[in-house]
Tab-separated table of C-alpha atoms in Angstrom:
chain	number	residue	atom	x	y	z
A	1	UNK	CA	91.605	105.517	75.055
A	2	UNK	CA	93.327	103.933	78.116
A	3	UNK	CA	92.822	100.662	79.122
A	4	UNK	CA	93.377	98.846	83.123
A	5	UNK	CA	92.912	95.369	84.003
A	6	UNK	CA	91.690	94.845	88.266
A	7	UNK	CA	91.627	91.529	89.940
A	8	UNK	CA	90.620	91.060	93.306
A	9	UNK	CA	90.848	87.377	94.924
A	10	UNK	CA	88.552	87.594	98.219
A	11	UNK	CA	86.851	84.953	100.540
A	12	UNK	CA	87.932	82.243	97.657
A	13	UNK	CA	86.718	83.960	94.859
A	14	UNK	CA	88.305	85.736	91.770
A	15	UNK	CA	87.083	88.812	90.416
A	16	UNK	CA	88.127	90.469	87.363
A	17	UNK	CA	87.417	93.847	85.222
A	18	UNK	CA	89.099	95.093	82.249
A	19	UNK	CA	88.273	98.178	80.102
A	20	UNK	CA	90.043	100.385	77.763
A	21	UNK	CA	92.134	99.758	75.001
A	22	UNK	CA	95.743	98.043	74.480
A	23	UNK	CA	96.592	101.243	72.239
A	24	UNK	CA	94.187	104.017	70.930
A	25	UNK	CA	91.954	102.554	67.877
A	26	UNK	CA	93.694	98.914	68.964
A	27	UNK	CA	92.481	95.673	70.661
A	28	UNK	CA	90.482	96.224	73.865
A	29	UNK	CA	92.005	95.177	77.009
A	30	UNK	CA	91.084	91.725	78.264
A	31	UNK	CA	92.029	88.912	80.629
A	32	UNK	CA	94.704	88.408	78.548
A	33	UNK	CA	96.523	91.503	77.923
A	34	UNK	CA	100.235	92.110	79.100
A	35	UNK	CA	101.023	94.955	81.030
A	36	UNK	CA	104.702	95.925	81.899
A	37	UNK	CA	104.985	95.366	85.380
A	38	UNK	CA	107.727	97.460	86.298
A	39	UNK	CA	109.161	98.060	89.685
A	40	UNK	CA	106.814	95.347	91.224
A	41	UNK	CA	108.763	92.867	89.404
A	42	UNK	CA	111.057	92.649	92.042
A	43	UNK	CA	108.283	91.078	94.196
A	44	UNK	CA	108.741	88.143	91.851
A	45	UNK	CA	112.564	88.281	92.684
A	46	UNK	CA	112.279	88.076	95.679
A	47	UNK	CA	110.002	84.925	95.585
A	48	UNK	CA	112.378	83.401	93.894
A	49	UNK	CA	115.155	84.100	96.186
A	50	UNK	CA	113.244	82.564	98.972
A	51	UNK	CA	112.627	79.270	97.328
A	52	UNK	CA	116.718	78.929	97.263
A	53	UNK	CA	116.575	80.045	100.816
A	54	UNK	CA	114.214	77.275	101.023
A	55	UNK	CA	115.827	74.982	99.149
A	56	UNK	CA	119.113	75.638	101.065
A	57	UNK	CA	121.040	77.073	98.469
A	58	UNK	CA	120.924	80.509	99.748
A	59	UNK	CA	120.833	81.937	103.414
A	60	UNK	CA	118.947	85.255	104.382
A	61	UNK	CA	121.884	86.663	107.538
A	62	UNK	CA	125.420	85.275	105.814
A	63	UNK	CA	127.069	88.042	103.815
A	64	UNK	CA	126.757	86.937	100.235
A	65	UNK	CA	130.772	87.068	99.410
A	66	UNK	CA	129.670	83.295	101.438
A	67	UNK	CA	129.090	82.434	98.095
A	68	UNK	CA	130.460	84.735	95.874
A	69	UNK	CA	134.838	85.432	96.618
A	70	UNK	CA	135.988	88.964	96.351
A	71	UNK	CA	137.051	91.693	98.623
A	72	UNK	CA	134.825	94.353	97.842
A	73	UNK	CA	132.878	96.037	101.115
A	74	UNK	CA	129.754	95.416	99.401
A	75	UNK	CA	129.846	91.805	99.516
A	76	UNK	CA	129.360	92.089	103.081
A	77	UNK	CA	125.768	92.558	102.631
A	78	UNK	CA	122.820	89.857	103.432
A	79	UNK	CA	120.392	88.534	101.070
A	80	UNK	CA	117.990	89.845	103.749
A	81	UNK	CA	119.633	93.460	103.370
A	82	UNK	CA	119.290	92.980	99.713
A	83	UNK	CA	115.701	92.209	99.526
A	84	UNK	CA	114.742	94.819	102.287
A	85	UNK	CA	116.813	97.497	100.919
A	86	UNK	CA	118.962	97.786	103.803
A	87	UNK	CA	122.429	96.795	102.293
A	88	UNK	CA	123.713	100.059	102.214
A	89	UNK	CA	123.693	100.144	97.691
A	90	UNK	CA	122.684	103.198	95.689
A	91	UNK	CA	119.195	103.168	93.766
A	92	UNK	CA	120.584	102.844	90.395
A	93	UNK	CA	123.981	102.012	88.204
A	94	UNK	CA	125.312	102.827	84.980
A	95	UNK	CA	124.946	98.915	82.882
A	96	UNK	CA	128.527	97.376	83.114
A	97	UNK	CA	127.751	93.840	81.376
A	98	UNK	CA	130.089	91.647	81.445
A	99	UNK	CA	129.190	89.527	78.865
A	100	UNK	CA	128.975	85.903	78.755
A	101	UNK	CA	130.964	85.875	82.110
A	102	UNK	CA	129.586	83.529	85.100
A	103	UNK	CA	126.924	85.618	87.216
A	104	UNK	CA	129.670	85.831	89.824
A	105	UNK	CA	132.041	87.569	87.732
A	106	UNK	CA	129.589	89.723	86.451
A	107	UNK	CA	128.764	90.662	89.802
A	108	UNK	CA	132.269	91.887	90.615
A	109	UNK	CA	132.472	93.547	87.409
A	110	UNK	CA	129.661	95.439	88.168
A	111	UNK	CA	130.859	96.775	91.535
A	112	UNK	CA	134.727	97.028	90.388
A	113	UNK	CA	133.057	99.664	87.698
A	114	UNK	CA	131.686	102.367	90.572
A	115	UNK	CA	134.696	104.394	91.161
A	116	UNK	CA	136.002	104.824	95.358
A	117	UNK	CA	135.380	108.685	95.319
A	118	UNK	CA	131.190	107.740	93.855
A	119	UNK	CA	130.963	105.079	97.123
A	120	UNK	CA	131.589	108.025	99.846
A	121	UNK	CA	128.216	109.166	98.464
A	122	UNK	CA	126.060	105.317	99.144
A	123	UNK	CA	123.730	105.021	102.034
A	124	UNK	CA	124.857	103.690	104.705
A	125	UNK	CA	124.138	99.836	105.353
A	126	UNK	CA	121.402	99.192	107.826
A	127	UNK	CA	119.664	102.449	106.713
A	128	UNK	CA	116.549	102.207	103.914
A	129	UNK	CA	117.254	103.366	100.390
A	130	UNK	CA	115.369	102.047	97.444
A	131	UNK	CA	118.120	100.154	95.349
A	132	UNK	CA	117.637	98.600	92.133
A	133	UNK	CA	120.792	98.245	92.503
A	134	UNK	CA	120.673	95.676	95.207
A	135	UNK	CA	118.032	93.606	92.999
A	136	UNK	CA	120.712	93.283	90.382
A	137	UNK	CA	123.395	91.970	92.466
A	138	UNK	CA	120.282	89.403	94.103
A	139	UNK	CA	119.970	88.167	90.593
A	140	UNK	CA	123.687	87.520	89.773
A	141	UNK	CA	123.614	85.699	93.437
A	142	UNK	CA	120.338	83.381	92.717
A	143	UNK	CA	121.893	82.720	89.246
A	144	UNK	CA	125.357	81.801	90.169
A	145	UNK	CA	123.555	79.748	92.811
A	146	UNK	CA	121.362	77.666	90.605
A	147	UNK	CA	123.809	77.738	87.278
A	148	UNK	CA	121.194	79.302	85.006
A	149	UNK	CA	120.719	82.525	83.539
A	150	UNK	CA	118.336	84.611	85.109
A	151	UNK	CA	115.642	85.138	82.901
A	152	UNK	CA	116.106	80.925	82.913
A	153	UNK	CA	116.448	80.901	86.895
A	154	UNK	CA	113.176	82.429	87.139
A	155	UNK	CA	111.315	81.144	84.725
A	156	UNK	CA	112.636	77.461	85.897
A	157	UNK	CA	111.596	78.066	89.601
A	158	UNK	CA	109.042	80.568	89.637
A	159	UNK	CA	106.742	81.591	86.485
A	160	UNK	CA	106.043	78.343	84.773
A	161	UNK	CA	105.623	75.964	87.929
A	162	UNK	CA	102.994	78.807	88.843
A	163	UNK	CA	101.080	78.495	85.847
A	164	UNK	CA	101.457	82.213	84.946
A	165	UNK	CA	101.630	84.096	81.364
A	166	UNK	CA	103.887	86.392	82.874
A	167	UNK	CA	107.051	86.906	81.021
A	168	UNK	CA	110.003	89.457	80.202
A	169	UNK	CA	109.606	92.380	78.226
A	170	UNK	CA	110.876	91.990	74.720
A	171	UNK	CA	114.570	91.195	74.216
A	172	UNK	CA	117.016	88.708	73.720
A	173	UNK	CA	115.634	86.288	76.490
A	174	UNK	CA	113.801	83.577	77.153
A	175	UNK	CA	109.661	83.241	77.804
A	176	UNK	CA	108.632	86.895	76.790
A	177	UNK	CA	105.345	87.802	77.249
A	178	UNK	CA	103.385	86.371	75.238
A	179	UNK	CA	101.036	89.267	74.423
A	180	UNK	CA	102.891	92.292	74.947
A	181	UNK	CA	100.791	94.462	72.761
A	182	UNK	CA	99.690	97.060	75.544
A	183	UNK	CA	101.394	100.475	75.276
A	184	UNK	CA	102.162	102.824	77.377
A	185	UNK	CA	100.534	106.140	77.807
A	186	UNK	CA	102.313	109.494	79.110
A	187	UNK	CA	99.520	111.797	79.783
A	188	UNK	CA	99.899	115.865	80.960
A	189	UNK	CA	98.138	117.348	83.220
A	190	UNK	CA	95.658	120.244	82.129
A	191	UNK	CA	97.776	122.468	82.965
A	192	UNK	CA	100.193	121.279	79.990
A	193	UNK	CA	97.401	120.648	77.656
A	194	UNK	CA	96.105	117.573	78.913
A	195	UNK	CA	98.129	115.877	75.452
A	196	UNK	CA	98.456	112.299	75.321
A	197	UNK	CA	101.601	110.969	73.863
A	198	UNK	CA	101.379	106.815	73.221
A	199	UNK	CA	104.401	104.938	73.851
A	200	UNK	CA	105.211	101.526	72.580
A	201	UNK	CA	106.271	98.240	74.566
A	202	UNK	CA	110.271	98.896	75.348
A	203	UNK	CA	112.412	96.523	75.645
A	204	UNK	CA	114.716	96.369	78.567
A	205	UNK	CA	118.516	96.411	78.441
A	206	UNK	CA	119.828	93.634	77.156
A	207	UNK	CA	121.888	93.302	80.593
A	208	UNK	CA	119.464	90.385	82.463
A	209	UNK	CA	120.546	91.703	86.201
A	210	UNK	CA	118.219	94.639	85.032
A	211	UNK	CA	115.580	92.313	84.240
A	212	UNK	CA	115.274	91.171	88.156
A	213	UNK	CA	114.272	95.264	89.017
A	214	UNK	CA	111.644	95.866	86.946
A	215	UNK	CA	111.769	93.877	83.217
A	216	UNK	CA	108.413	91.506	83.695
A	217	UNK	CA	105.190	91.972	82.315
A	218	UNK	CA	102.162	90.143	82.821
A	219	UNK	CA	98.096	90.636	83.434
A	220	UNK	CA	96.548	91.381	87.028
A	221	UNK	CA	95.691	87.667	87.393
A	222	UNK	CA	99.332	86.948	87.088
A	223	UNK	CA	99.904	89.583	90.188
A	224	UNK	CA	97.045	87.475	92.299
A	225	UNK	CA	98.981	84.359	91.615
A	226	UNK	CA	101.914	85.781	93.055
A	227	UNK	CA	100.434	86.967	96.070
A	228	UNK	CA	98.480	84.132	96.637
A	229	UNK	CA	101.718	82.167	96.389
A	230	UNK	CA	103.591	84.590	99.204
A	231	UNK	CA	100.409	84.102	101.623
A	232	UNK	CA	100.657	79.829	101.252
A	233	UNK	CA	98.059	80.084	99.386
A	234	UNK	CA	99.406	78.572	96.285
A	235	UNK	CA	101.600	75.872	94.953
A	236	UNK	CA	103.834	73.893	96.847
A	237	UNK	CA	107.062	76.042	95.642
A	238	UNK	CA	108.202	77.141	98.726
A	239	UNK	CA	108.330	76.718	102.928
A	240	UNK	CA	105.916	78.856	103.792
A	241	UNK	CA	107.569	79.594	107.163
A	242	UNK	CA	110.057	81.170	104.733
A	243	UNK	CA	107.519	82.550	102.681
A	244	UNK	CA	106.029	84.834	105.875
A	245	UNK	CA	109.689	86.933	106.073
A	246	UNK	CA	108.155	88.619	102.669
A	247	UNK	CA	105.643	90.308	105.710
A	248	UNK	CA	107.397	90.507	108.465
A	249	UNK	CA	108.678	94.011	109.024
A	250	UNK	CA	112.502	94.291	109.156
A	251	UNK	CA	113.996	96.263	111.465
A	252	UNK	CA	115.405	99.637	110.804
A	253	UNK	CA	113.150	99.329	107.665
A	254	UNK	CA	111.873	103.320	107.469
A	255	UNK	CA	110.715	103.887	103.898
A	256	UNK	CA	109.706	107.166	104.861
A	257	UNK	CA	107.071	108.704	102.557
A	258	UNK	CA	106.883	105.958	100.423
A	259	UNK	CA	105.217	103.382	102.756
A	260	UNK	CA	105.099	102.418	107.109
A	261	UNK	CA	107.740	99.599	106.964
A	262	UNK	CA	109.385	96.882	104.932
A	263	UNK	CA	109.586	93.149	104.872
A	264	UNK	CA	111.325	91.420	101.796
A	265	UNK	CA	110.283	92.271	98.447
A	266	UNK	CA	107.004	93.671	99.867
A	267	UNK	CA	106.421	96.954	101.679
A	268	UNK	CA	103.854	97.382	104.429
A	269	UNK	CA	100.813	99.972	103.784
A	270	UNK	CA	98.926	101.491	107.108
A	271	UNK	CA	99.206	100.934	110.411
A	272	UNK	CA	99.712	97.571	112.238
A	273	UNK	CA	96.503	96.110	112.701
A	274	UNK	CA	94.943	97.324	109.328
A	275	UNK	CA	98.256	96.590	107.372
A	276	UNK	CA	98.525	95.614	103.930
A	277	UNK	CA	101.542	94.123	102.160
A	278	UNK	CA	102.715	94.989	98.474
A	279	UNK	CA	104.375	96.680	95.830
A	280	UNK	CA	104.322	99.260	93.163
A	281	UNK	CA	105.650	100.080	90.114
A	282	UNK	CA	106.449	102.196	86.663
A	283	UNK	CA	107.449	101.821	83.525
A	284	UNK	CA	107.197	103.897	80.299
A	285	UNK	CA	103.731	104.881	80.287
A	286	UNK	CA	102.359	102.024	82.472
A	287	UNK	CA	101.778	101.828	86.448
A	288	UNK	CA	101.140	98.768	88.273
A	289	UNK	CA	99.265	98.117	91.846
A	290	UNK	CA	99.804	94.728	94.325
A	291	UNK	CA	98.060	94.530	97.715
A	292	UNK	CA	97.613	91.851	99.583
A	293	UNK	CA	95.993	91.398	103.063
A	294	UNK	CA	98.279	88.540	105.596
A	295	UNK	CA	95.493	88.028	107.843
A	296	UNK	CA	92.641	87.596	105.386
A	297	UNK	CA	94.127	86.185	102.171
A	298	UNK	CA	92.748	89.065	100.311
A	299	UNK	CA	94.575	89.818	97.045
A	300	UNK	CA	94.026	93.317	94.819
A	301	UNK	CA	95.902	94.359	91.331
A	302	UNK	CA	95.392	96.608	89.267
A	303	UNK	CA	97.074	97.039	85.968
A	304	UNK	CA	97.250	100.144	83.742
A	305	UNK	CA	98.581	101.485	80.433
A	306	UNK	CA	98.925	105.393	81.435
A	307	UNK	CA	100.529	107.605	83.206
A	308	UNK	CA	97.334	108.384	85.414
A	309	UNK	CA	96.625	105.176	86.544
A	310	UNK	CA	97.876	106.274	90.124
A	311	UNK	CA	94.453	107.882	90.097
A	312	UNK	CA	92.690	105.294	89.118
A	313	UNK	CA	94.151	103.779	91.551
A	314	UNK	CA	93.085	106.196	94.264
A	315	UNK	CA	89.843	106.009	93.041
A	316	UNK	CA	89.534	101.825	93.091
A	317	UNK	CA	90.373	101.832	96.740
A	318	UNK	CA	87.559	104.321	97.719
A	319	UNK	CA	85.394	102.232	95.765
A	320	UNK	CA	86.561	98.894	97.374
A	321	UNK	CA	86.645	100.441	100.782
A	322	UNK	CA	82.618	101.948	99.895
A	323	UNK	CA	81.878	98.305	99.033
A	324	UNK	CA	83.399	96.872	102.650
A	325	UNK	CA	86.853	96.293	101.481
A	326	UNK	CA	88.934	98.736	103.129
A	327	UNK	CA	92.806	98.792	101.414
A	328	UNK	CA	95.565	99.802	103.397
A	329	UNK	CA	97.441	102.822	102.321
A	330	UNK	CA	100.211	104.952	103.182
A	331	UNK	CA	99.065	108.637	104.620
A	332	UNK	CA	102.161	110.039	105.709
A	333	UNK	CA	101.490	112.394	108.340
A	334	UNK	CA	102.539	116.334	107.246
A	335	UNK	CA	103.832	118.172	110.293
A	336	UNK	CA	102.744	122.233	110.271
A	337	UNK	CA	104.293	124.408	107.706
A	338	UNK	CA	107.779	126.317	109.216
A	339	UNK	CA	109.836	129.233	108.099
A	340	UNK	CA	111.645	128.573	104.699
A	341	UNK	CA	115.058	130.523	106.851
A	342	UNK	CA	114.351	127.226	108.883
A	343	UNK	CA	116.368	125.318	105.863
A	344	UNK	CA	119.049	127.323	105.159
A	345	UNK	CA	121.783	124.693	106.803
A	346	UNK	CA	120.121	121.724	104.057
A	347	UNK	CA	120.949	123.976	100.858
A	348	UNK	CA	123.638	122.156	98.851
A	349	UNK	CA	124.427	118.696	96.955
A	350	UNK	CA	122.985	115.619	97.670
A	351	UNK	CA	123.815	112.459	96.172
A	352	UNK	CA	123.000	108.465	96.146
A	353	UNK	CA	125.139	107.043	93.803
A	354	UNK	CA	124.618	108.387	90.041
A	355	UNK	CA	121.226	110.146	91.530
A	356	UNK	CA	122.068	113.869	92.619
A	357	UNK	CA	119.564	116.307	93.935
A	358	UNK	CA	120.416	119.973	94.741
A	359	UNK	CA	118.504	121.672	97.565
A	360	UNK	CA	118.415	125.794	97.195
A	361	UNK	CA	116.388	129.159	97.478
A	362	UNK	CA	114.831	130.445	94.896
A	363	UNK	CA	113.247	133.918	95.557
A	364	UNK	CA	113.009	132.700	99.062
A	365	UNK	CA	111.115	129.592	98.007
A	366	UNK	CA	112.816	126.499	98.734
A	367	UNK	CA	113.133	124.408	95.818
A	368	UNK	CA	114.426	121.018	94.766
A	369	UNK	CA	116.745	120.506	91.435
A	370	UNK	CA	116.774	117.166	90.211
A	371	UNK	CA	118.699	115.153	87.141
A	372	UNK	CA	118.510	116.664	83.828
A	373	UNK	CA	117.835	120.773	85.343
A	374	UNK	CA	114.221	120.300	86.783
A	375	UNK	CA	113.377	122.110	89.686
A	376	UNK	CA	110.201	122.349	91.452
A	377	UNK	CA	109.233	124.226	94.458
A	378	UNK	CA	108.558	122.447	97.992
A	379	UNK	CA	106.811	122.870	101.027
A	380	UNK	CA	108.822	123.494	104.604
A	381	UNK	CA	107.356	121.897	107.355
A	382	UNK	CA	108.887	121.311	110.833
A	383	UNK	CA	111.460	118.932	111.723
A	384	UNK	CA	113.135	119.520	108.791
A	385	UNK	CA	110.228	118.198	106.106
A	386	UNK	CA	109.398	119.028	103.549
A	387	UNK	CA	105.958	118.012	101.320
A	388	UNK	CA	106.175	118.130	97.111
A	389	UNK	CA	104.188	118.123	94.290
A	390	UNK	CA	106.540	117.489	91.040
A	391	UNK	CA	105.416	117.959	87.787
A	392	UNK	CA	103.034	114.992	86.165
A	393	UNK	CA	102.018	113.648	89.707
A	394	UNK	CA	98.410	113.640	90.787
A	395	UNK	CA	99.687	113.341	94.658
A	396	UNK	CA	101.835	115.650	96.717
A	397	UNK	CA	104.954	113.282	98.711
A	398	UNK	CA	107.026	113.828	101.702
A	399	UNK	CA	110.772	114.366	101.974
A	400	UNK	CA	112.904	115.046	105.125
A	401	UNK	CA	116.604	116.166	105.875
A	402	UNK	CA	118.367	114.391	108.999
A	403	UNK	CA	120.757	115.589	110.899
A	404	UNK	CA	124.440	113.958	112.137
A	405	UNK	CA	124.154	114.852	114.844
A	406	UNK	CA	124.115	118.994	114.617
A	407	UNK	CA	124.119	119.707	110.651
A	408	UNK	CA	122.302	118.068	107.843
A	409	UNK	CA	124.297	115.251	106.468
A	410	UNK	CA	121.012	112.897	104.408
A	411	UNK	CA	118.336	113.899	102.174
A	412	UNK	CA	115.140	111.175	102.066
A	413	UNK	CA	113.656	111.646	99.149
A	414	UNK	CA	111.353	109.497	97.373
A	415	UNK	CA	112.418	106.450	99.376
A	416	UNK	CA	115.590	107.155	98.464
A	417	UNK	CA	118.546	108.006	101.335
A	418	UNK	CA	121.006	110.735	99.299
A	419	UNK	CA	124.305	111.662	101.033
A	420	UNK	CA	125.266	115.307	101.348
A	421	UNK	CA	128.197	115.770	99.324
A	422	UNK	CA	129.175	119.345	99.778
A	423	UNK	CA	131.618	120.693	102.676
A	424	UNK	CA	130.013	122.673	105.120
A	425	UNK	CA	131.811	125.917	104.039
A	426	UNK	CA	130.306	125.740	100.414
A	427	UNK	CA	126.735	125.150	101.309
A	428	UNK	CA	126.055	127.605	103.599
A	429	UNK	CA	125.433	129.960	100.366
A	430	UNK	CA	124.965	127.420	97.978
A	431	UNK	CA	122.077	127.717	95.907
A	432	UNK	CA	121.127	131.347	96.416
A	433	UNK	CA	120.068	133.579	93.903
């Protein structure tokens, strides 16, 4: 049996439910239990680069080689790029630690290791692309900054001054969370047999710039702590004029599909007006919800140990907005259905970084191949969009190609900006049966 914890902090009050399980024939979920956290960790990162912003250690519009020497192009980027996800960085990296080296040199290390002929295939800077990436090198930078590690850094600044049991996943670091006995549940859909397989608590890489994109774990109480923090609601840890960049859109910001803008560490969900701030995130089994309302101080999380929690999820908010607590959400807007011929021009190679996703025609259907040989069949819709349903998810997601100005040149997938990497002679075929 599965287990969730929810938390919602509204007109001064706390409320909390838990249910389930930690693990099937285990502990039952209480106030207590540790989830993993996963991509929403980065909300805590990005705290925690705004108190050195606040502090004066760190700027948000100075390229960060201000601070850290070296010649490569990357450095160019802002800590405002970084936490927006506008620096122009692909979504993930191969681990090249360096060691015991300074965070600075570990920085360069880790952009020395991409090769020139993998950079031609980045986003370009200015442009939205979901980048762990970019939280790594923001980690190395609010490390070399403060001298500490960055499992130190953050607990120094951040967790323990806010009274939190949050903590790392297991590993080699400092403060990990204390009960981290909650597994992780991959569940199939009835189509695949509806099996449950139960995974246990992994650690992270032993590489700490990893930690800052997705390696903390905590309850939902934790998450409402947080939150409360980025509205000035909390301690005194940080200027809260510095605090309100976390929700205030940045320009160029177009996560398209995955939410209606971007501030820093914190994307924006439904329309201005009824806008809510947060973050999502997965790890191995686990999903994790934080929503939090500017204009009324209204905090939710919810916490989960499966891979269906993104339902429950759907199914708290109608309940919360039934009970006068309407959520903001993200309801990307499908265009009409168009001819599949309509895409011929997109077939080919697309790539962001390591990540590479082929577009091609199947039988005439138009189908996406991703990492690893999986392919799954999309929807064409007009202006070039496209609307999926890949295996294991309970919701379908947008996608578009843009043109350069004529042909298609970017895929946006996933929140994700992927480069087209084929010349225009080989695609034209490319991918037909």
């Amino acid at each position: 049996m599965v287990g969730a914890q929810l938390a919602v902090h509204a007109h001064g009050s706390l409320h909390t439910r838990e249910f389930g399980r930690e693990v099937d024939g285990g502990t039952e979920v209480h106030s207590g239990s540790a989830f993993a956290y996963g991509s929403t960790s980065k909300t805590f990162t990005a705290v925690c680069a705004l108190q050195l912003v606040s502090d004066g250690l760190l700027t948000l519009d100075d390229p960060i080689r201000r601070w850290v020497g070296g010649t490569d192009p990357a450095l160019d980027a802002t800590v405002r790029q970084l936490l927006s996800h506008t620096a122009g960085l692909p979504s993930d990296h191969e681990s090249h630690d360096a060691g015991g080296d300074p965070p600075a040199r570990r920085l360069q290390a880790l952009l020395a290791a991409v090769p020139p002929p993998a950079r031609t295939a980045w986003p370009a800077r200015g442009t939205f692309s979901y980048s762990n990436v970019g939280y790594h090198l923001l980690s190395q930078l609010v490390a070399d900054a403060t001298g500490l590690s960055w499992p130190e850094t953050l607990d120094t600044y951040l967790l323990s001054p806010l009274d939190t049991r949050a903590g790392f996943l297991p590993g080699p670091h400092p403060r990990t969370a204390p009960a981290l006995t909650v597994h992780g549940h991959h569940i199939q859909p009835p189509a695949a047999g509806h099996e449950t397989r139960t995974v246990s608590a992994i650690a992270c890489t032993t590489d700490s710039d990893s930690l800052a994109a997705g390696g903390l774990a905590g309850t939902a109480t934790d998450l409402v702590a947080l939150a409360r923090l980025a509205l000035g609601n909390g301690p005194d840890l940080c200027d809260p004029q510095v605090l309100q960049e976390m929700t205030t859109p940045v320009d160029g910001a177009e996560p398209f599909g995955l939410a209606d803008g971007w501030g820093l560490g914190l994307g924006r969900f439904g329309t201005p007006g009824t806008a809510w701030w947060g973050h999502d995130g997965t790890h191995d089994g686990t999903t994790c919800h934080l929503r939090l309302d500017s204009t009324s101080g209204t905090v939710v999380a919810l916490t989960t140990n499966s891979t269906t929690g993104r339902q429950l999820w759907d199914a708290v908010l109608r309940e919360l907005a039934d009970a006068g607590l309407p959520v903001g959400v993200h309801r990307p807007q499908l265009p009409p259905e168009a001819p599949v011929e309509d895409f011929t021009p997109c077939l080919g190679e697309y790539r962001n970084g390591e990540l590479a996703i082929t577009a091609r025609l199947d039988s005439a259907t138009l189908t996406l191949t991703l990492p690893g040989g999986a392919a799954y069949p999309v929807t064409p819709r007009a202006d070039l969009t496209f609307s999926a349903l890949p295996p294991g998810h309970s919701a379908p997601f947008v996608g578009r190609f843009l043109r350069s100005p004529h042909n298609p040149t970017a895929l946006q997938y996933n929140g994700r900006a992927l480069t087209r990497t084929a010349p225009p002679r080989e695609r034209a075929g490319a991918g037909r049966d």
